[in-house]
Amino acid sequence: MGLPISCLRISDIDSCRQSCYCIADDTMTKRPPPPSITAGGNPLAKMKRSCSPDTVITSYMKPNQPSAINLSTYNPDDEPTFGINDLVYDKSIDVPTILKPLLDSTAFQRLRGIKQLGPTELLYPGATHTRFAHCLGTFYVASSFLSALRKRYPDKISGVDQLCVCIAALYHDIGHGPLSHLFEHVWEQNHYHHEDMSIRLFDHVMDELKREKAPLMEYLSEVDLEFIREAIRPPKSDPNGNWIMKGRPEEKAFLYEFVNNTKSGLDVDKMDYILRDSKHCNFGTRFQLSALDRIIKHTYINEQNGRTELQFHSKVSSDIRALYEDRERLHQCVYRHRTVIAVEYELQEALRLAGPHFMVPGKDGTLVALKDATKDVEAFLKLDDYIITMISNSPNPALKPAIEVLNRIRKRQLMPSVAVIKLTRNEINERDLRRYLEERLPSIAAKCRFIACSFHGGLGVGNDPMSRIKFICRNGEAQITANEWQHSVWWYVFIDYATSKESDVDFESITNVLKSFCKTKNIKAAVSPLYKRNEDIENDNPDF
């Protein structure tokens, strides 16, 4: 049997994408460092010096790990850079020339073909920005933070520390699959997580760049590479509070808060995607560039019992709270809008149907099924959003069911939404809800699809992220500013388009049963209908 057309197409476009890399200024000349905001005096007491400004730390290396003592000293201010113009920050992002091989790698360039918000552009047409742009933006925010802090704390942050954190920021999302987060939930039995894949791809790139990485490796040791991996995907903390990180010691614990902050969720990743997503969706937010500048200016490093952490001046507490609140609002109105949910449901179904039959060239040219592509790095690197078009155009008869689903999406024949149940905490069990519906509307219950969405500040329902951050008052004392966080859980109810016609469904009866269920179970919830009667639609502007 010959190679399927889909396989040929996906490999053929690889070389084309490699030639599409362009930058605003590729002169590769040395530039002055980007302007950074510096703060005045530090209200905290003067901290114990742990190292000289650019000394590579070796005290926390394991005996079997190679020493970094002979590595060159890295000073970001002295490195030549090249610029990439960015829409969000309205300036050129200066990237050290030694990082260009990382940007030019196949793995990173692949992000140009993956939209940051997956299918959200079907609701917000401007949401066509990519993971490539987001990773560059995250790199810029990390660089801005570290540059400002290194000027104020030269004994706490070395040039190599800054380099490692910026590389982690650049590569933190490189492991995303087609359609971004959607791809993680298609074959959950594979236990695929984009952060784990990011680490695998980082190692893959470093192995691949044997000659090109030489200038970079003049500054980095194996311990530094481990630190980059840990910054992308921090290991679970020790329940006894022991320090388990291998890349950096407790004195540099604060460095783990920049890229993937598991403590409070306040990190450069979140800062960039809120700014970037809101701009491309034309969605109003309180967290703006001015708030980012204020936070950078009023960030401090504090040490307690030998372990450091980031603290902030109390005057930026409202800016940080705005960040968390905007995250919640973006999830409600953009990421988990009912139209986006309906499209994602259909896309996941199409990918599941295509999974066993759509083949991708993997290691040594071996064909790998789409559903197994996360197990083969070479196959995974050939996947981006274009697979949807390739599946749609494939002559393979086994892909016909998937193509039918994709055609429905193209014609906007999406699952109609019936109602939404809004709760302050999740008190609904889907099995109980479905059983209750089956007893009262047996002909409709099987056609209903229930999708729960939780909206919070980033640490889960019931957790106030502000309670995980310490703010410094004018008297120099640190305190926690915690307020009751209004979390919510919404249960969307849809009708499966493939199994029924909208005209055959009594939407009002379903809504009444949902209200009855909440009342019978003593659940405090607001049940709101989402359907429109025919007479209401004539003068209305429905969602895209």
Coordinates of C-alpha atoms in Angstrom, one line a residue:
M1 CA 0.0 0.0 0.0
G2 CA 1.4 3.4 -0.9
L3 CA 1.9 6.3 1.5
P4 CA -1.4 8.1 2.2
I5 CA -1.8 11.5 0.7
S6 CA -2.2 13.0 4.2
C7 CA 1.3 11.7 5.2
L8 CA 2.9 13.2 2.1
R9 CA 1.3 16.5 2.6
I10 CA 2.3 16.8 6.2
S11 CA 5.9 16.1 5.6
D12 CA 6.1 18.2 2.5
I13 CA 5.1 21.4 4.3
D14 CA 7.8 20.9 7.0
S15 CA 10.6 22.4 4.8
C16 CA 8.4 25.3 3.7
R17 CA 7.7 26.3 7.3
Q18 CA 11.4 26.3 8.0
S19 CA 11.9 29.0 5.3
C20 CA 9.1 31.2 6.7
Y21 CA 11.1 32.5 9.7
C22 CA 11.4 36.2 9.5
I23 CA 12.4 38.9 12.0
A24 CA 12.1 42.6 12.1
D25 CA 15.9 43.2 12.2
D26 CA 18.3 40.4 11.4
T27 CA 21.5 42.5 11.4
M28 CA 22.7 40.7 14.5
T29 CA 24.5 43.7 15.7
K30 CA 25.0 44.4 19.4
R31 CA 22.3 46.6 20.9
P32 CA 21.9 48.2 24.2
P33 CA 19.8 46.2 26.6
P34 CA 16.0 46.8 26.5
P35 CA 14.9 49.5 28.9
S36 CA 13.8 48.2 32.2
I37 CA 12.0 49.7 35.1
T38 CA 14.0 49.9 38.3
A39 CA 12.8 50.6 41.7
G40 CA 14.2 52.7 44.4
G41 CA 15.3 51.4 47.7
N42 CA 14.3 48.0 48.9
P43 CA 12.0 48.2 51.9
L44 CA 13.2 44.8 53.0
A45 CA 16.2 44.4 55.2
K46 CA 19.5 43.9 53.4
M47 CA 19.8 40.2 52.7
K48 CA 22.7 37.9 53.1
R49 CA 24.8 37.7 49.9
S50 CA 24.7 34.2 48.5
C51 CA 27.0 34.6 45.5
S52 CA 28.8 37.2 43.4
P53 CA 26.8 38.6 40.5
D54 CA 27.9 36.3 37.7
T55 CA 29.3 33.3 39.6
V56 CA 28.0 29.9 38.5
I57 CA 26.8 28.1 41.6
T58 CA 28.2 24.6 42.2
S59 CA 27.5 23.9 45.8
Y60 CA 24.2 22.2 45.1
M61 CA 25.5 19.9 42.3
K62 CA 25.4 16.2 42.9
P63 CA 28.7 14.4 43.0
N64 CA 28.1 12.7 39.7
Q65 CA 27.1 15.8 37.8
P66 CA 29.7 17.7 35.8
S67 CA 31.0 20.9 37.3
A68 CA 30.2 24.2 35.7
I69 CA 33.1 26.0 37.4
N70 CA 35.0 26.4 34.1
L71 CA 32.1 27.9 32.1
S72 CA 32.3 31.4 30.7
T73 CA 30.6 34.2 32.6
Y74 CA 27.4 35.3 31.0
N75 CA 26.3 38.9 31.0
P76 CA 23.0 39.6 29.2
D77 CA 23.9 43.3 28.9
D78 CA 27.0 42.5 26.8
E79 CA 25.4 39.9 24.4
P80 CA 24.5 40.9 20.8
T81 CA 20.8 40.6 20.1
F82 CA 18.4 40.5 17.2
G83 CA 14.9 42.0 17.2
I84 CA 11.4 40.7 16.6
N85 CA 8.6 43.2 16.4
D86 CA 5.7 42.4 18.7
L87 CA 2.1 43.7 18.5
V88 CA 1.2 43.5 22.2
Y89 CA 4.2 45.3 23.6
D90 CA 4.5 47.7 20.6
K91 CA 8.2 47.3 20.5
S92 CA 11.0 45.0 19.2
I93 CA 11.7 42.1 21.5
D94 CA 15.5 41.8 21.8
V95 CA 16.6 38.1 21.7
P96 CA 20.2 37.1 22.5
T97 CA 21.9 35.9 19.3
I98 CA 23.0 32.7 21.1
L99 CA 19.3 31.7 21.4
K100 CA 18.7 31.9 17.6
P101 CA 19.4 28.2 17.1
L102 CA 16.6 27.5 19.6
L103 CA 14.2 29.7 17.7
D104 CA 15.2 28.3 14.3
S105 CA 14.7 24.7 15.4
T106 CA 11.9 22.7 13.7
A107 CA 10.2 22.2 17.1
F108 CA 9.9 25.9 17.8
Q109 CA 9.0 27.0 14.3
R110 CA 6.2 24.4 14.4
L111 CA 4.4 26.7 16.8
R112 CA 3.7 29.1 14.0
G113 CA 1.1 26.6 12.8
I114 CA -0.7 26.3 16.2
K115 CA -3.2 28.9 17.2
Q116 CA -3.0 30.1 20.7
L117 CA -6.7 29.7 21.3
G118 CA -7.5 26.8 19.1
P119 CA -10.9 27.2 17.4
T120 CA -11.9 30.3 19.3
E121 CA -11.4 32.3 16.1
L122 CA -14.8 30.9 15.0
L123 CA -16.3 33.2 17.7
Y124 CA -13.7 35.9 17.9
P125 CA -12.3 36.3 14.3
G126 CA -9.3 38.2 15.6
A127 CA -8.0 35.3 17.7
T128 CA -5.6 34.0 15.1
H129 CA -2.4 34.6 17.0
T130 CA -0.1 31.6 17.5
R131 CA 1.8 29.8 20.3
F132 CA 4.9 31.1 18.5
A133 CA 4.0 34.7 19.3
H134 CA 2.9 33.8 22.9
C135 CA 6.2 32.1 23.6
L136 CA 8.1 35.1 22.4
G137 CA 5.9 37.4 24.5
T138 CA 6.5 35.2 27.6
F139 CA 10.2 35.4 26.9
Y140 CA 10.0 39.2 26.8
V141 CA 8.1 39.5 30.1
A142 CA 10.5 37.1 31.8
S143 CA 13.5 39.1 30.4
S144 CA 12.0 42.3 31.7
F145 CA 11.4 40.9 35.2
L146 CA 14.9 39.4 35.5
S147 CA 16.7 42.4 34.0
A148 CA 15.0 44.8 36.5
L149 CA 15.6 42.5 39.5
R150 CA 19.2 41.7 38.6
K151 CA 20.0 45.4 38.7
R152 CA 18.6 45.6 42.3
Y153 CA 19.8 42.2 43.5
P154 CA 23.1 41.5 41.7
D155 CA 24.0 39.1 44.5
K156 CA 20.8 37.1 44.1
I157 CA 20.5 36.7 40.3
S158 CA 23.4 35.8 38.0
G159 CA 23.5 36.2 34.3
V160 CA 23.2 32.5 33.8
D161 CA 20.1 32.5 36.1
Q162 CA 18.5 35.0 33.8
L163 CA 19.4 33.1 30.7
C164 CA 17.9 29.8 32.0
V165 CA 14.6 31.4 33.1
C166 CA 14.3 33.1 29.7
I167 CA 14.9 29.8 27.8
A168 CA 12.3 28.1 30.0
A169 CA 9.9 31.0 29.2
L170 CA 10.6 30.6 25.5
Y171 CA 10.1 26.9 25.4
H172 CA 7.4 26.5 28.0
D173 CA 4.6 25.8 25.5
I174 CA 6.6 24.1 22.8
G175 CA 4.9 20.8 23.6
H176 CA 1.4 21.9 22.6
G177 CA -0.3 19.8 20.0
P178 CA -2.8 20.8 17.3
L179 CA -5.5 23.2 18.5
S180 CA -3.5 23.9 21.7
H181 CA -5.2 22.6 24.9
L182 CA -8.0 20.8 23.0
F183 CA -5.5 18.1 21.9
E184 CA -4.7 17.2 25.5
H185 CA -8.2 15.9 26.1
V186 CA -8.8 13.8 23.0
W187 CA -6.9 10.6 24.1
E188 CA -6.6 11.1 27.9
Q189 CA -5.5 7.4 28.2
N190 CA -2.2 8.5 26.7
H191 CA -1.5 10.7 29.7
Y192 CA -0.2 13.4 27.4
H193 CA 0.5 16.8 29.0
H194 CA 1.9 19.7 27.0
E195 CA 4.4 20.6 29.7
D196 CA 5.9 17.1 29.8
M197 CA 6.1 17.2 26.0
S198 CA 7.8 20.6 26.2
I199 CA 10.6 19.0 28.2
R200 CA 10.9 16.1 25.8
L201 CA 11.1 18.5 22.9
F202 CA 13.6 20.7 24.7
D203 CA 15.9 17.7 25.1
H204 CA 15.3 16.7 21.5
V205 CA 16.3 20.1 20.3
M206 CA 19.4 20.2 22.4
D207 CA 20.5 16.8 21.1
E208 CA 19.8 17.8 17.6
L209 CA 21.8 21.1 17.7
K210 CA 25.2 19.5 18.1
R211 CA 27.2 22.3 16.4
E212 CA 24.7 25.2 16.6
K213 CA 24.3 25.0 20.4
A214 CA 28.1 25.4 21.0
P215 CA 28.0 29.2 21.8
L216 CA 25.1 28.6 24.2
M217 CA 26.7 25.7 25.9
E218 CA 29.7 27.9 26.8
Y219 CA 27.5 29.3 29.5
L220 CA 25.3 26.3 30.5
S221 CA 26.1 23.2 32.5
E222 CA 24.0 20.0 32.8
V223 CA 22.7 21.5 36.1
D224 CA 21.5 24.5 34.2
L225 CA 19.7 22.3 31.7
E226 CA 18.0 20.5 34.6
F227 CA 16.9 23.9 36.0
I228 CA 15.3 24.8 32.7
R229 CA 13.3 21.6 32.7
E230 CA 12.2 22.1 36.3
A231 CA 11.2 25.7 35.5
I232 CA 9.0 24.5 32.7
R233 CA 7.5 21.6 34.7
P234 CA 8.2 21.9 38.4
P235 CA 8.1 18.5 40.2
K236 CA 5.6 18.1 43.0
S237 CA 6.7 19.6 46.2
D238 CA 7.8 17.5 49.1
P239 CA 4.9 17.1 51.7
N240 CA 7.4 17.6 54.5
G241 CA 8.6 20.9 52.9
N242 CA 12.1 19.6 52.0
W243 CA 13.8 21.2 49.0
I244 CA 13.8 18.7 46.1
M245 CA 14.8 20.8 43.2
K246 CA 18.1 19.8 41.5
G247 CA 18.7 22.8 39.3
R248 CA 18.9 25.5 41.9
P249 CA 19.3 25.6 45.7
E250 CA 16.8 27.1 48.3
E251 CA 18.6 30.4 48.2
K252 CA 17.3 30.7 44.6
A253 CA 13.9 29.3 45.1
F254 CA 12.2 32.5 43.8
L255 CA 13.5 31.7 40.3
Y256 CA 10.9 28.9 40.1
E257 CA 8.1 31.5 40.4
F258 CA 8.6 33.2 37.0
V259 CA 7.6 30.6 34.3
N260 CA 5.3 28.1 36.0
N261 CA 4.3 29.4 39.5
T262 CA 2.6 26.5 41.2
K263 CA 2.4 28.4 44.5
S264 CA 0.2 31.4 43.5
G265 CA -0.2 31.1 39.7
L266 CA 1.3 34.6 39.2
D267 CA 3.8 34.0 36.4
V268 CA 5.0 35.5 33.1
D269 CA 3.0 33.0 31.1
K270 CA -0.3 34.2 32.5
M271 CA 0.7 37.8 32.2
D272 CA 1.4 37.5 28.5
Y273 CA -1.6 35.4 27.5
I274 CA -4.0 37.7 29.3
L275 CA -2.5 40.8 27.5
R276 CA -2.2 38.9 24.2
D277 CA -5.6 37.1 24.1
S278 CA -7.6 40.1 25.3
K279 CA -6.0 42.3 22.6
H280 CA -6.7 39.8 19.7
C281 CA -10.2 39.2 20.9
N282 CA -10.8 42.9 21.6
F283 CA -11.9 41.9 25.1
G284 CA -11.6 44.6 27.7
T285 CA -9.4 43.8 30.8
R286 CA -8.2 45.8 33.8
F287 CA -4.7 44.2 33.5
Q288 CA -2.8 46.4 31.0
L289 CA 0.8 47.1 30.1
S290 CA 0.9 49.8 32.7
A291 CA -0.1 47.3 35.4
L292 CA 2.7 45.0 34.2
D293 CA 5.3 47.8 34.5
R294 CA 4.1 48.6 38.0
I295 CA 4.4 45.0 39.1
I296 CA 7.9 44.7 37.7
K297 CA 8.9 47.9 39.4
H298 CA 7.5 46.8 42.8
T299 CA 8.7 43.2 42.9
Y300 CA 11.2 42.2 45.7
I301 CA 13.1 39.1 46.8
N302 CA 12.8 38.0 50.4
E303 CA 14.6 35.3 52.2
Q304 CA 13.1 33.4 55.2
N305 CA 14.8 30.3 56.8
G306 CA 17.2 30.0 53.9
R307 CA 14.5 29.9 51.2
T308 CA 13.7 32.9 49.0
E309 CA 10.4 34.0 47.5
L310 CA 9.0 36.9 45.5
Q311 CA 7.1 39.6 47.3
F312 CA 5.3 42.7 46.1
H313 CA 4.6 46.2 47.3
S314 CA 1.0 46.6 48.6
K315 CA 0.4 49.3 46.0
V316 CA 0.2 46.7 43.2
S317 CA -2.2 44.4 45.0
S318 CA -5.1 45.7 42.9
D319 CA -3.1 45.1 39.7
I320 CA -2.4 41.5 40.7
R321 CA -6.0 41.0 41.7
A322 CA -7.0 42.4 38.3
L323 CA -4.9 39.8 36.6
Y324 CA -6.7 36.9 38.4
E325 CA -10.1 38.4 37.8
D326 CA -9.4 39.0 34.1
R327 CA -8.3 35.3 33.8
E328 CA -11.7 34.2 35.2
R329 CA -13.6 36.6 32.9
L330 CA -11.6 35.4 29.9
H331 CA -12.5 31.8 30.7
Q332 CA -16.2 32.7 31.1
C333 CA -16.6 34.9 28.0
V334 CA -13.8 33.6 25.6
Y335 CA -12.1 30.3 26.3
R336 CA -15.2 28.5 27.6
H337 CA -18.0 30.4 25.8
R338 CA -20.7 28.0 24.8
T339 CA -20.0 28.4 21.1
V340 CA -16.3 27.6 21.6
I341 CA -17.3 24.6 23.8
A342 CA -19.6 23.3 21.1
V343 CA -16.9 23.6 18.4
E344 CA -14.3 21.9 20.6
Y345 CA -16.6 19.0 21.4
E346 CA -17.1 18.4 17.6
L347 CA -13.4 18.8 16.9
Q348 CA -12.5 16.3 19.6
E349 CA -15.0 13.8 18.2
A350 CA -13.5 14.3 14.7
L351 CA -10.0 13.7 16.0
R352 CA -11.1 10.5 17.9
L353 CA -12.7 9.2 14.7
A354 CA -9.6 10.0 12.6
G355 CA -7.1 8.8 15.3
P356 CA -6.7 5.2 14.2
H357 CA -6.7 5.9 10.5
F358 CA -4.8 9.2 10.0
M359 CA -1.1 8.2 9.7
V360 CA 2.0 10.4 10.4
P361 CA 5.6 9.6 9.5
G362 CA 7.5 9.0 12.7
K363 CA 11.0 7.9 13.7
D364 CA 12.9 6.3 10.7
G365 CA 9.9 6.9 8.5
T366 CA 7.6 4.5 10.3
L367 CA 4.0 5.4 10.0
V368 CA 2.3 6.3 13.3
A369 CA -1.4 6.6 13.9
L370 CA -2.5 10.1 15.0
K371 CA -3.8 8.7 18.3
D372 CA -0.3 7.5 19.1
A373 CA 1.7 10.5 17.8
T374 CA 2.4 11.8 21.3
K375 CA 4.5 8.7 21.9
D376 CA 6.8 9.4 19.0
V377 CA 8.6 12.8 19.0
E378 CA 9.3 12.7 15.3
A379 CA 5.6 12.1 14.5
F380 CA 4.5 14.7 17.0
L381 CA 6.7 17.4 15.4
K382 CA 4.8 17.0 12.2
L383 CA 1.5 17.9 13.8
D384 CA -0.1 21.3 13.8
D385 CA -3.5 22.9 13.1
Y386 CA -3.2 22.0 9.4
I387 CA -4.1 18.4 10.2
I388 CA -7.8 19.4 10.2
T389 CA -7.5 20.5 6.6
M390 CA -5.5 17.4 5.7
I391 CA -8.2 15.1 7.3
S392 CA -10.9 17.0 5.5
N393 CA -9.2 16.6 2.1
S394 CA -8.1 13.0 2.6
P395 CA -9.4 10.4 0.1
N396 CA -9.0 7.7 2.7
P397 CA -12.6 6.1 3.1
A398 CA -11.8 5.3 6.7
L399 CA -11.7 9.0 7.5
K400 CA -15.2 9.6 6.1
P401 CA -16.9 9.8 9.6
A402 CA -14.4 12.3 10.8
I403 CA -14.8 14.3 7.6
E404 CA -18.6 14.5 8.1
V405 CA -18.1 16.0 11.6
L406 CA -15.6 18.5 10.2
N407 CA -18.1 19.5 7.4
R408 CA -20.7 20.1 10.0
I409 CA -18.4 22.5 11.8
R410 CA -17.6 24.3 8.5
K411 CA -21.3 24.8 8.0
R412 CA -21.7 25.9 11.6
Q413 CA -24.1 23.0 12.3
L414 CA -23.1 23.0 16.0
M415 CA -24.7 21.4 19.0
P416 CA -27.5 23.8 20.1
S417 CA -27.2 25.0 23.7
V418 CA -30.2 24.4 25.9
A419 CA -29.4 26.0 29.2
V420 CA -26.7 26.7 31.7
I421 CA -26.8 25.9 35.4
K422 CA -24.7 28.3 37.4
L423 CA -23.4 27.3 40.9
T424 CA -21.0 28.8 43.4
R425 CA -19.6 25.3 44.0
N426 CA -20.0 22.0 42.2
E427 CA -22.9 20.2 43.8
I428 CA -24.1 18.4 40.7
N429 CA -23.3 14.8 39.9
E430 CA -23.7 14.1 36.1
R431 CA -25.0 10.6 36.7
D432 CA -27.7 11.8 39.0
L433 CA -28.7 14.6 36.6
R434 CA -28.9 12.3 33.6
R435 CA -30.9 9.7 35.5
Y436 CA -33.4 12.4 36.6
L437 CA -33.7 13.6 33.0
E438 CA -34.2 10.0 31.7
E439 CA -37.1 9.5 34.1
R440 CA -38.9 12.6 32.9
L441 CA -37.9 13.0 29.3
P442 CA -36.6 9.5 28.2
S443 CA -36.6 10.3 24.5
I444 CA -34.4 13.3 24.9
A445 CA -32.0 12.4 27.8
A446 CA -29.7 10.3 25.6
K447 CA -29.3 13.2 23.2
C448 CA -28.2 15.6 25.9
R449 CA -24.5 16.5 26.5
F450 CA -23.4 17.9 29.8
I451 CA -20.2 19.9 30.0
A452 CA -19.0 21.4 33.3
C453 CA -16.7 24.5 33.5
S454 CA -15.2 25.9 36.6
F455 CA -14.2 29.5 36.8
H456 CA -11.6 30.7 39.3
G457 CA -8.4 32.7 39.6
G458 CA -6.1 29.8 38.5
L459 CA -5.7 27.6 41.6
G460 CA -9.1 25.8 41.5
V461 CA -12.5 26.5 42.9
G462 CA -12.4 27.5 46.6
N463 CA -8.8 28.8 46.5
D464 CA -8.0 32.5 46.7
P465 CA -4.8 33.0 44.8
M466 CA -4.3 36.4 46.6
S467 CA -3.9 34.4 49.8
R468 CA -0.7 32.9 48.4
I469 CA 1.1 36.2 47.8
K470 CA 2.9 38.4 50.4
F471 CA 2.6 42.1 50.0
I472 CA 5.0 44.6 51.7
C473 CA 3.4 47.5 53.5
R474 CA 5.0 51.0 53.9
N475 CA 6.5 50.0 57.2
G476 CA 8.4 47.1 55.6
E477 CA 6.3 44.3 57.1
A478 CA 4.9 41.6 54.8
Q479 CA 1.3 40.6 54.9
I480 CA -1.2 38.5 53.0
T481 CA -4.2 40.3 51.4
A482 CA -7.0 37.7 51.2
N483 CA -10.6 38.4 50.2
E484 CA -13.5 36.0 49.6
W485 CA -13.2 34.9 45.9
Q486 CA -16.4 34.5 44.0
H487 CA -15.8 31.2 42.2
S488 CA -18.4 29.6 40.0
V489 CA -19.1 26.3 38.3
W490 CA -21.3 26.3 35.2
W491 CA -23.0 23.2 33.7
Y492 CA -23.8 23.7 30.0
V493 CA -26.5 21.5 28.5
F494 CA -26.3 20.8 24.8
I495 CA -28.2 18.6 22.3
D496 CA -26.0 16.4 20.2
Y497 CA -26.5 17.6 16.6
A498 CA -25.7 14.3 15.0
T499 CA -28.5 12.4 16.8
S500 CA -31.4 14.9 16.5
K501 CA -32.9 17.8 14.7
E502 CA -33.2 21.0 16.6
S503 CA -36.9 21.3 15.6
D504 CA -37.6 17.9 17.3
V505 CA -36.4 19.0 20.7
D506 CA -38.5 20.7 23.3
F507 CA -35.9 23.0 24.8
E508 CA -38.3 24.6 27.3
S509 CA -39.2 21.2 28.8
I510 CA -35.6 20.3 29.3
T511 CA -35.0 23.7 31.1
N512 CA -38.0 23.1 33.4
V513 CA -36.6 19.6 34.3
L514 CA -33.2 21.1 35.1
K515 CA -34.9 23.7 37.4
S516 CA -36.9 20.9 39.0
F517 CA -33.7 18.8 39.6
C518 CA -32.0 21.7 41.4
K519 CA -35.0 22.4 43.5
T520 CA -35.5 18.7 44.4
K521 CA -31.8 18.3 45.4
N522 CA -31.8 21.6 47.3
I523 CA -29.1 22.9 45.1
K524 CA -28.7 26.7 45.0
A525 CA -28.3 27.4 41.4
A526 CA -29.5 29.7 38.6
V527 CA -30.8 27.9 35.6
S528 CA -30.8 30.1 32.5
P529 CA -32.2 29.1 29.1
L530 CA -29.8 29.7 26.2
Y531 CA -32.1 28.8 23.3
K532 CA -34.0 31.4 21.3
R533 CA -37.6 30.9 20.1
N534 CA -38.1 31.4 16.4
E535 CA -40.0 34.6 16.9
D536 CA -37.1 36.0 19.0
I537 CA -34.4 35.3 16.3
E538 CA -35.7 37.6 13.5
N539 CA -34.4 40.8 15.0
D540 CA -31.5 39.4 17.0
N541 CA -27.8 39.1 16.3
P542 CA -26.9 35.5 17.2
D543 CA -23.4 34.4 18.2
F544 CA -21.1 33.6 15.2

